[in-house]
Amino acid sequence: MRKNSPEAASPMEAAVEIDGDEKPDRLLLDQITDKWSILILAALCAKPLRFNELRRCLDGITQKALTQSLRRLERSGILARRVIPSSQVAVEYSVTPLGRTLEEPFRAVYGWTVQYAPAVLQAQAAFDQRAAEEEK
Amino acid sequence: MRKNSPEAASPMEAAVEIDGDEKPDRLLLDQITDKWSILILAALCAKPLRFNELRRCLDGITQKALTQSLRRLERSGILARRVIPSSQVAVEYSVTPLGRTLEEPFRAVYGWTVQYAPAVLQAQAAFDQRAAEEEK
DNA sequence: CAGCATCCTGAGCGATACTG
DNA sequence: CAGTATCGCTCAGGATGCTG
């Protein structure tokens, strides 16, 4: 396996330059930017939740998808899974210290979507407008 | 650093609370966090590129996938497509001002992957170790 | 060169049923 | 409650060929 590259003078460009084979960065990037990870982390950063509580927060997610996302995040050390001793089976998910370090970057991205959503919607409308016109 | 994010009482949680129906934020989030968008933006932030130049940067992407991603980003006003008059057909893609505002947030996420990749890999190894043991 | 159209395969998702 | 297991099926994505 390859260790990561020494030191890239340019910040992000490294991702697109060293592309000879599958970079771990790219894989990792895919993992954390998947459909639900951001939202799951957002929910658990607020407070730890149990499986079905979490499911209710993430409206639209299936049990299977949630389980998979949770496992993947747990495996990567971003979430912790803790079985609560009780009469009923109870499992609580929480964010690890490592996961906490992701909160900021994610907040930046999510903040962007909120801030610029109107601009983007407008751009999309304009684009569709133009497309429709030259269709005629 | 950043100047955004006034001091939202609830920073990211908004995304997981208002889930009655498809929120535009969620859709937008999916759009920009897809497999290639981050890398495309990274490449074009460095400098504008033509279609095949860009394709070469993003090793592994197919023509179809690249076209789709580019259209989507163009439609959202993040990229600009410009046909260069010449003897041969030439098209240059560049980042719009709106796209520039995404550079920071993306850099934060990408930076995280680089910084914490070792920690994540270690966590994954430990996880797999544990899993393998209780398999026996 | 920069795409669009078409065909095709399989990875992944949802639905359902079952378990500790 | 918190999952695992199985099965069908869709549809996103790759491969290929063609065009302005």
Short mmCIF file of C-alpha atoms (C1' of nucleotides) in Angstrom, two decimals:
data_model
loop_
_atom_site.label_atom_id
_atom_site.label_comp_id
_atom_site.label_asym_id
_atom_site.label_seq_id
_atom_site.Cartn_x
_atom_site.Cartn_y
_atom_site.Cartn_z
CA MET A 1 0.00 0.00 0.00
CA ARG A 2 0.96 3.57 -0.47
CA LYS A 3 1.43 5.95 2.32
CA ASN A 4 -0.13 9.29 1.72
CA SER A 5 1.73 11.78 -0.37
CA PRO A 6 4.36 13.83 1.40
CA GLU A 7 3.25 17.39 1.21
CA ALA A 8 1.16 19.06 -1.42
CA ALA A 9 1.91 22.70 -1.90
CA SER A 10 -1.54 23.09 -3.40
CA PRO A 11 -4.42 22.28 -1.11
CA MET A 12 -7.09 20.38 -2.96
CA GLU A 13 -5.42 19.79 -6.25
CA ALA A 14 -3.56 16.87 -4.80
CA ALA A 15 -6.75 14.88 -5.05
CA VAL A 16 -6.85 15.20 -8.77
CA GLU A 17 -3.18 14.93 -9.51
CA ILE A 18 -2.14 11.71 -7.93
CA ASP A 19 -4.63 9.55 -9.64
CA GLY A 20 -2.56 6.64 -10.76
CA ASP A 21 -4.56 4.21 -8.69
CA GLU A 22 -7.29 4.33 -6.08
CA LYS A 23 -6.26 6.86 -3.52
CA PRO A 24 -7.44 6.20 0.02
CA ASP A 25 -8.43 9.84 0.21
CA ARG A 26 -10.87 9.38 -2.59
CA LEU A 27 -12.41 6.35 -0.97
CA LEU A 28 -12.66 8.15 2.31
CA LEU A 29 -14.18 11.12 0.58
CA ASP A 30 -16.84 8.93 -0.92
CA GLN A 31 -17.57 7.39 2.43
CA ILE A 32 -18.19 10.57 4.30
CA THR A 33 -20.01 12.40 1.54
CA ASP A 34 -22.58 9.71 0.96
CA LYS A 35 -26.26 10.43 0.95
CA TRP A 36 -26.89 10.12 4.67
CA SER A 37 -23.60 10.49 6.53
CA ILE A 38 -23.77 14.23 6.84
CA LEU A 39 -27.29 14.17 8.16
CA ILE A 40 -26.58 11.35 10.57
CA LEU A 41 -23.61 13.15 11.98
CA ALA A 42 -25.61 16.32 12.23
CA ALA A 43 -28.29 14.57 14.23
CA LEU A 44 -25.90 12.81 16.57
CA CYS A 45 -23.78 15.88 17.13
CA ALA A 46 -26.77 17.48 18.76
CA LYS A 47 -27.21 14.53 21.06
CA PRO A 48 -26.78 10.76 21.10
CA LEU A 49 -29.77 8.86 19.84
CA ARG A 50 -31.06 5.36 19.70
CA PHE A 51 -31.64 3.53 16.49
CA ASN A 52 -35.28 4.27 15.97
CA GLU A 53 -35.03 7.78 17.30
CA LEU A 54 -32.42 8.41 14.70
CA ARG A 55 -34.52 6.81 12.07
CA ARG A 56 -37.36 9.15 12.84
CA CYS A 57 -35.06 12.15 12.49
CA LEU A 58 -33.94 11.07 9.06
CA ASP A 59 -37.24 10.89 7.38
CA GLY A 60 -37.16 8.76 4.30
CA ILE A 61 -34.25 6.55 5.22
CA THR A 62 -34.85 2.84 5.23
CA GLN A 63 -33.82 0.59 8.06
CA LYS A 64 -31.30 -1.09 5.82
CA ALA A 65 -29.69 2.10 4.64
CA LEU A 66 -29.49 3.42 8.16
CA THR A 67 -27.88 0.24 9.44
CA GLN A 68 -25.33 0.32 6.65
CA SER A 69 -24.44 3.95 7.14
CA LEU A 70 -24.12 3.49 10.89
CA ARG A 71 -21.85 0.48 10.48
CA ARG A 72 -19.65 2.29 8.04
CA LEU A 73 -19.32 5.32 10.25
CA GLU A 74 -18.71 3.15 13.27
CA ARG A 75 -16.06 1.22 11.43
CA SER A 76 -14.29 4.43 10.54
CA GLY A 77 -14.23 5.51 14.15
CA ILE A 78 -16.60 8.40 13.62
CA LEU A 79 -19.47 6.99 15.61
CA ALA A 80 -19.67 4.81 18.68
CA ARG A 81 -22.24 2.12 19.24
CA ARG A 82 -23.17 1.31 22.79
CA VAL A 83 -25.59 -1.34 23.96
CA ILE A 84 -27.54 -0.11 26.93
CA PRO A 85 -28.31 -2.79 29.47
CA SER A 86 -32.02 -2.82 30.03
CA SER A 87 -34.99 -5.08 29.97
CA GLN A 88 -35.51 -4.23 26.35
CA VAL A 89 -32.71 -4.16 23.82
CA ALA A 90 -31.45 -0.64 23.47
CA VAL A 91 -28.58 0.73 21.45
CA GLU A 92 -27.27 4.24 21.58
CA TYR A 93 -25.19 5.89 18.91
CA SER A 94 -22.95 8.81 19.65
CA VAL A 95 -20.23 10.84 18.01
CA THR A 96 -16.63 10.03 18.89
CA PRO A 97 -13.91 12.64 19.36
CA LEU A 98 -12.73 11.80 15.88
CA GLY A 99 -16.24 12.37 14.61
CA ARG A 100 -16.30 15.73 16.31
CA THR A 101 -13.47 16.90 14.11
CA LEU A 102 -15.75 16.42 11.15
CA GLU A 103 -18.44 18.64 12.56
CA GLU A 104 -16.82 21.85 11.47
CA PRO A 105 -16.13 20.91 7.86
CA PHE A 106 -19.61 19.50 7.49
CA ARG A 107 -21.13 22.56 9.01
CA ALA A 108 -19.32 24.65 6.43
CA VAL A 109 -20.77 22.61 3.58
CA TYR A 110 -24.22 22.45 5.02
CA GLY A 111 -24.10 26.15 5.79
CA TRP A 112 -23.27 26.78 2.17
CA THR A 113 -26.32 24.93 0.94
CA VAL A 114 -28.54 26.97 3.19
CA GLN A 115 -26.94 30.26 2.30
CA TYR A 116 -26.77 29.75 -1.43
CA ALA A 117 -29.81 27.58 -2.07
CA PRO A 118 -31.77 30.56 -3.43
CA ALA A 119 -28.99 31.53 -5.78
CA VAL A 120 -28.68 28.00 -7.03
CA LEU A 121 -32.40 27.61 -7.56
CA GLN A 122 -32.41 30.81 -9.51
CA ALA A 123 -29.51 29.67 -11.64
CA GLN A 124 -31.27 26.39 -12.32
CA ALA A 125 -34.44 28.16 -13.35
CA ALA A 126 -32.50 30.39 -15.70
CA PHE A 127 -30.70 27.41 -17.17
CA ASP A 128 -33.93 25.51 -17.75
CA GLN A 129 -35.43 28.61 -19.27
CA ARG A 130 -32.64 28.90 -21.80
CA ALA A 131 -32.79 25.19 -22.54
CA ALA A 132 -36.53 25.33 -23.14
CA GLU A 133 -36.22 28.26 -25.49
CA GLU A 134 -33.76 26.77 -27.88
CA GLU A 135 -35.79 23.62 -27.76
CA LYS A 136 -38.54 25.45 -29.59
CA MET B 1 -11.29 31.86 8.70
CA ARG B 2 -14.91 31.91 7.77
CA LYS B 3 -17.26 34.65 8.59
CA ASN B 4 -20.52 32.87 7.94
CA SER B 5 -22.65 30.98 10.41
CA PRO B 6 -23.78 33.88 12.58
CA GLU B 7 -24.36 31.76 15.61
CA ALA B 8 -27.22 29.56 14.57
CA ALA B 9 -28.86 28.32 17.71
CA SER B 10 -29.12 25.01 15.98
CA PRO B 11 -26.35 24.72 13.48
CA MET B 12 -26.96 21.72 11.33
CA GLU B 13 -29.93 20.18 13.01
CA ALA B 14 -32.26 22.10 10.80
CA ALA B 15 -31.50 19.61 8.09
CA VAL B 16 -32.84 16.72 10.02
CA GLU B 17 -35.81 18.35 11.62
CA ILE B 18 -37.80 19.78 8.81
CA ASP B 19 -38.28 16.63 6.90
CA GLY B 20 -41.93 16.65 6.08
CA ASP B 21 -41.17 16.42 2.40
CA GLU B 22 -38.18 16.77 0.14
CA LYS B 23 -36.26 19.78 1.31
CA PRO B 24 -34.37 21.66 -1.40
CA ASP B 25 -31.39 21.74 0.93
CA ARG B 26 -31.23 17.99 0.95
CA LEU B 27 -31.42 17.78 -2.79
CA LEU B 28 -28.77 20.42 -3.14
CA LEU B 29 -26.63 18.63 -0.62
CA ASP B 30 -26.85 15.46 -2.64
CA GLN B 31 -25.94 17.30 -5.78
CA ILE B 32 -22.78 18.86 -4.53
CA THR B 33 -21.57 15.92 -2.51
CA ASP B 34 -21.77 13.44 -5.31
CA LYS B 35 -18.89 11.26 -6.30
CA TRP B 36 -17.18 13.66 -8.67
CA SER B 37 -18.36 17.19 -7.96
CA ILE B 38 -15.78 17.91 -5.33
CA LEU B 39 -12.94 16.71 -7.48
CA ILE B 40 -14.20 18.55 -10.54
CA LEU B 41 -14.44 21.77 -8.64
CA ALA B 42 -11.03 21.23 -7.17
CA ALA B 43 -9.54 20.78 -10.59
CA LEU B 44 -11.25 23.79 -12.11
CA CYS B 45 -10.49 26.03 -9.18
CA ALA B 46 -6.84 25.64 -10.01
CA LYS B 47 -7.49 26.66 -13.57
CA PRO B 48 -10.11 26.37 -16.30
CA LEU B 49 -9.84 23.25 -18.37
CA ARG B 50 -11.23 21.78 -21.51
CA PHE B 51 -13.34 18.67 -21.55
CA ASN B 52 -10.66 16.11 -22.23
CA GLU B 53 -8.09 17.86 -20.10
CA LEU B 54 -10.48 17.60 -17.23
CA ARG B 55 -11.18 14.02 -18.03
CA ARG B 56 -7.52 13.21 -17.80
CA CYS B 57 -7.29 14.85 -14.39
CA LEU B 58 -10.11 12.75 -13.04
CA ASP B 59 -8.74 9.39 -13.73
CA GLY B 60 -11.39 6.75 -13.81
CA ILE B 61 -14.33 8.91 -14.75
CA THR B 62 -16.24 7.97 -17.85
CA GLN B 63 -17.23 10.42 -20.52
CA LYS B 64 -20.85 9.99 -19.61
CA ALA B 65 -20.36 10.60 -15.94
CA LEU B 66 -18.24 13.64 -16.61
CA THR B 67 -20.79 15.11 -18.98
CA GLN B 68 -23.55 14.56 -16.47
CA SER B 69 -21.65 16.09 -13.60
CA LEU B 70 -20.64 19.07 -15.67
CA ARG B 71 -24.19 19.70 -16.80
CA ARG B 72 -25.49 19.51 -13.30
CA LEU B 73 -22.90 21.89 -11.96
CA GLU B 74 -23.43 24.23 -14.87
CA ARG B 75 -27.16 24.17 -14.34
CA SER B 76 -26.66 25.10 -10.71
CA GLY B 77 -24.55 28.07 -11.67
CA ILE B 78 -21.39 26.65 -10.18
CA LEU B 79 -19.55 26.15 -13.43
CA ALA B 80 -19.54 28.04 -16.69
CA ARG B 81 -19.30 26.40 -20.09
CA ARG B 82 -17.73 28.41 -22.85
CA VAL B 83 -17.31 27.39 -26.45
CA ILE B 84 -14.04 28.62 -27.81
CA PRO B 85 -14.17 29.66 -31.44
CA SER B 86 -11.49 27.80 -33.29
CA SER B 87 -10.96 25.52 -36.20
CA GLN B 88 -11.54 22.57 -33.93
CA VAL B 89 -14.40 22.39 -31.47
CA ALA B 90 -13.17 23.45 -28.09
CA VAL B 91 -15.06 23.93 -24.86
CA GLU B 92 -13.67 25.40 -21.71
CA TYR B 93 -15.12 24.91 -18.26
CA SER B 94 -14.46 27.35 -15.49
CA VAL B 95 -15.65 28.13 -11.99
CA THR B 96 -18.17 30.90 -11.57
CA PRO B 97 -18.13 33.38 -8.69
CA LEU B 98 -20.86 31.32 -7.10
CA GLY B 99 -18.71 28.25 -7.49
CA ARG B 100 -15.85 30.05 -5.80
CA THR B 101 -17.90 30.32 -2.63
CA LEU B 102 -17.90 26.56 -2.48
CA GLU B 103 -14.16 26.31 -2.60
CA GLU B 104 -13.68 27.01 1.07
CA PRO B 105 -16.20 24.52 2.43
CA PHE B 106 -14.93 21.84 0.11
CA ARG B 107 -11.38 22.52 1.07
CA ALA B 108 -12.34 22.03 4.68
CA VAL B 109 -13.82 18.63 3.95
CA TYR B 110 -11.04 17.54 1.69
CA GLY B 111 -8.49 18.76 4.19
CA TRP B 112 -10.15 16.64 6.81
CA THR B 113 -9.80 13.50 4.75
CA VAL B 114 -6.11 14.15 4.29
CA GLN B 115 -5.48 14.98 7.89
CA TYR B 116 -7.45 12.17 9.43
CA ALA B 117 -7.07 9.45 6.86
CA PRO B 118 -4.46 7.67 9.00
CA ALA B 119 -6.69 7.77 12.07
CA VAL B 120 -9.62 6.44 10.10
CA LEU B 121 -7.61 3.64 8.56
CA GLN B 122 -6.42 2.67 11.98
CA ALA B 123 -9.95 2.68 13.34
CA GLN B 124 -11.10 0.53 10.47
CA ALA B 125 -8.32 -1.96 11.03
CA ALA B 126 -9.20 -2.17 14.71
CA PHE B 127 -12.85 -2.63 13.89
CA ASP B 128 -12.15 -5.40 11.43
CA GLN B 129 -9.85 -7.01 13.95
CA ARG B 130 -12.57 -7.12 16.56
CA ALA B 131 -15.09 -8.39 14.05
CA ALA B 132 -12.77 -11.16 12.94
CA GLU B 133 -12.14 -12.28 16.49
CA GLU B 134 -15.68 -12.78 17.56
CA GLU B 135 -16.25 -14.49 14.27
CA LYS B 136 -14.08 -17.31 15.52
"C1'" DC C 1 -12.82 17.56 -29.97
"C1'" DA C 2 -16.94 17.38 -27.36
"C1'" DG C 3 -20.53 15.35 -26.89
"C1'" DC C 4 -25.38 12.44 -27.70
"C1'" DA C 5 -27.93 8.00 -28.36
"C1'" DT C 6 -28.39 3.21 -27.44
"C1'" DC C 7 -27.89 -1.04 -25.38
"C1'" DC C 8 -26.85 -3.74 -21.50
"C1'" DT C 9 -25.34 -5.51 -17.08
"C1'" DG C 10 -25.18 -5.75 -12.01
"C1'" DA C 11 -24.75 -3.29 -7.76
"C1'" DG C 12 -27.74 -1.50 -4.70
"C1'" DC C 13 -32.24 -0.34 -2.81
"C1'" DG C 14 -36.87 -1.32 -0.97
"C1'" DA C 15 -40.02 -4.64 0.74
"C1'" DT C 16 -40.80 -8.55 3.38
"C1'" DA C 17 -40.06 -12.05 6.77
"C1'" DC C 18 -37.52 -13.72 10.69
"C1'" DT C 19 -34.47 -13.56 15.24
"C1'" DG C 20 -32.37 -12.52 19.86
"C1'" DC D 1 -36.15 -2.83 20.01
"C1'" DA D 2 -32.49 -3.49 16.87
"C1'" DG D 3 -31.19 -5.65 13.86
"C1'" DT D 4 -30.03 -9.98 9.98
"C1'" DA D 5 -31.44 -12.57 5.75
"C1'" DT D 6 -33.39 -13.10 1.36
"C1'" DC D 7 -35.33 -11.80 -2.92
"C1'" DG D 8 -36.78 -8.96 -6.94
"C1'" DC D 9 -36.27 -5.20 -9.41
"C1'" DT D 10 -34.91 -0.82 -10.89
"C1'" DC D 11 -31.93 2.27 -12.78
"C1'" DA D 12 -27.31 4.42 -12.54
"C1'" DG D 13 -23.24 3.62 -14.95
"C1'" DG D 14 -20.05 1.40 -18.45
"C1'" DA D 15 -19.21 0.21 -23.22
"C1'" DT D 16 -19.86 1.18 -27.87
"C1'" DG D 17 -20.91 3.69 -32.02
"C1'" DC D 18 -22.18 7.98 -34.33
"C1'" DT D 19 -22.30 13.22 -35.19
"C1'" DG D 20 -21.36 18.40 -35.85
#
